[in-house]
Amino acid sequence: MNSVVTRTWSSVLFDLDGTILDSAPGIIDALTDTFNHLGLPVPSREDFMAYIGPPLLASLQERAGLSEEKAREALAIYRNDFRRDGAFDSAIFPGVIGLLDSLRDAGVPLAIATSKPETQARPILDHFGLTDYFTVIAGASEDDARTSKAHVVGHALTELGKAGADTSHAVLIGDRIYDVEGAAAHNVPTIIVEWGYGSPTEAVGAIATVYSADRLRELLLGN
């Protein structure tokens, strides 16, 4: 096995949607309400899956063809709807709690690096009893000054460093190409989880793909 994959990691960053939480139901319902509110054609559920992971403002422009002004209007509507009805319509993926327990027991500093606004991510993590696992919870800013995954990963690494964590051998766990690219901007490798929302082609550039939390534990801790 490649020694780069099995090395001792000094800290571990996790994406949220599609990696820790199966949050698709709440996200898709909020997107459907948003498109209906704006009188836009509603994509299929399968098409909506592509919106989960990358920054939503960019997806609304690139996939729905909205102008930046209209995309920002849609984003505001979505966020209000999601906070009201969809934020907790999620489930923790199988094996994730055990994995987080193992990493915490091993003393590995953990961070969330999500394209969700931090103001959404924190109450969701609180709701599912996950907050205490993470030294840092990093997400997009409400003013959209920090939106790209690269910006979020950079923010997470900075905050981990401030907390005294060693980020010299950090790794990101995610499910989309945006995770791979965002981490690579900071020379951080990515391990892709197959249970998420990405396609196999999105794992290009990742150092490994895993099919289960147990397999991910082996790569992160060697046991």
Short mmCIF file of C-alpha atoms in Angstrom, two decimals, residues 13-24 27 48-55 93 96 113-116 149 153 171-183 189-211 216:
data_model
loop_
_atom_site.label_atom_id
_atom_site.label_comp_id
_atom_site.label_asym_id
_atom_site.label_seq_id
_atom_site.Cartn_x
_atom_site.Cartn_y
_atom_site.Cartn_z
CA LEU A 13 -10.41 17.82 8.04
CA PHE A 14 -13.89 16.57 7.17
CA ASP A 15 -16.37 17.81 4.61
CA LEU A 16 -19.92 17.71 6.03
CA ASP A 17 -22.61 17.05 3.39
CA GLY A 18 -22.10 13.67 1.74
CA THR A 19 -19.20 12.78 4.03
CA ILE A 20 -20.50 12.90 7.60
CA LEU A 21 -24.17 13.58 6.96
CA ASP A 22 -26.62 12.33 4.37
CA SER A 23 -28.21 15.76 4.09
CA ALA A 24 -29.62 15.44 0.58
CA ILE A 27 -31.20 20.35 0.79
CA PHE A 48 -30.34 18.51 -7.87
CA MET A 49 -27.75 16.11 -6.44
CA ALA A 50 -25.10 17.98 -8.42
CA TYR A 51 -25.88 21.10 -6.37
CA ILE A 52 -24.78 19.38 -3.14
CA GLY A 53 -21.14 19.97 -2.32
CA PRO A 54 -19.91 22.95 -4.35
CA PRO A 55 -20.66 26.51 -3.24
CA PHE A 93 -23.70 7.94 7.65
CA VAL A 96 -19.01 7.73 11.16
CA ALA A 113 -14.45 22.25 6.35
CA THR A 114 -17.83 22.75 4.70
CA SER A 115 -19.23 24.97 1.97
CA LYS A 116 -22.24 25.53 4.24
CA LYS A 149 -13.65 25.24 -0.84
CA VAL A 153 -9.92 24.75 3.84
CA VAL A 171 -5.62 15.31 5.17
CA LEU A 172 -9.15 16.16 3.99
CA ILE A 173 -11.96 13.61 3.86
CA GLY A 174 -14.60 14.49 1.26
CA ASP A 175 -16.84 13.21 -1.50
CA ARG A 176 -16.59 15.67 -4.40
CA ILE A 177 -13.95 16.99 -6.81
CA TYR A 178 -14.39 20.37 -5.13
CA ASP A 179 -12.94 18.86 -1.96
CA VAL A 180 -9.94 17.51 -3.86
CA GLU A 181 -9.28 20.81 -5.60
CA GLY A 182 -9.88 22.95 -2.52
CA ALA A 183 -7.50 20.92 -0.41
CA PRO A 189 -4.23 15.49 0.09
CA THR A 190 -7.80 14.18 -0.04
CA ILE A 191 -9.37 10.80 0.63
CA ILE A 192 -12.72 10.38 -1.13
CA VAL A 193 -15.60 8.45 0.46
CA GLU A 194 -17.67 6.41 -1.97
CA TRP A 195 -20.87 6.77 0.05
CA GLY A 196 -21.14 10.47 -0.79
CA TYR A 197 -22.66 12.40 -3.66
CA GLY A 198 -19.79 12.46 -6.15
CA SER A 199 -19.16 10.26 -9.17
CA PRO A 200 -16.10 7.98 -9.52
CA THR A 201 -14.49 10.45 -11.91
CA GLU A 202 -14.45 13.05 -9.14
CA ALA A 203 -11.92 10.98 -7.21
CA VAL A 204 -9.23 11.82 -9.76
CA GLY A 205 -6.50 13.56 -7.83
CA ALA A 206 -7.41 11.99 -4.50
CA ILE A 207 -4.82 9.77 -2.82
CA ALA A 208 -7.42 7.08 -2.08
CA THR A 209 -11.11 6.20 -2.18
CA VAL A 210 -12.83 4.24 0.57
CA TYR A 211 -16.07 2.28 0.62
CA LEU A 216 -11.21 4.95 6.29
#
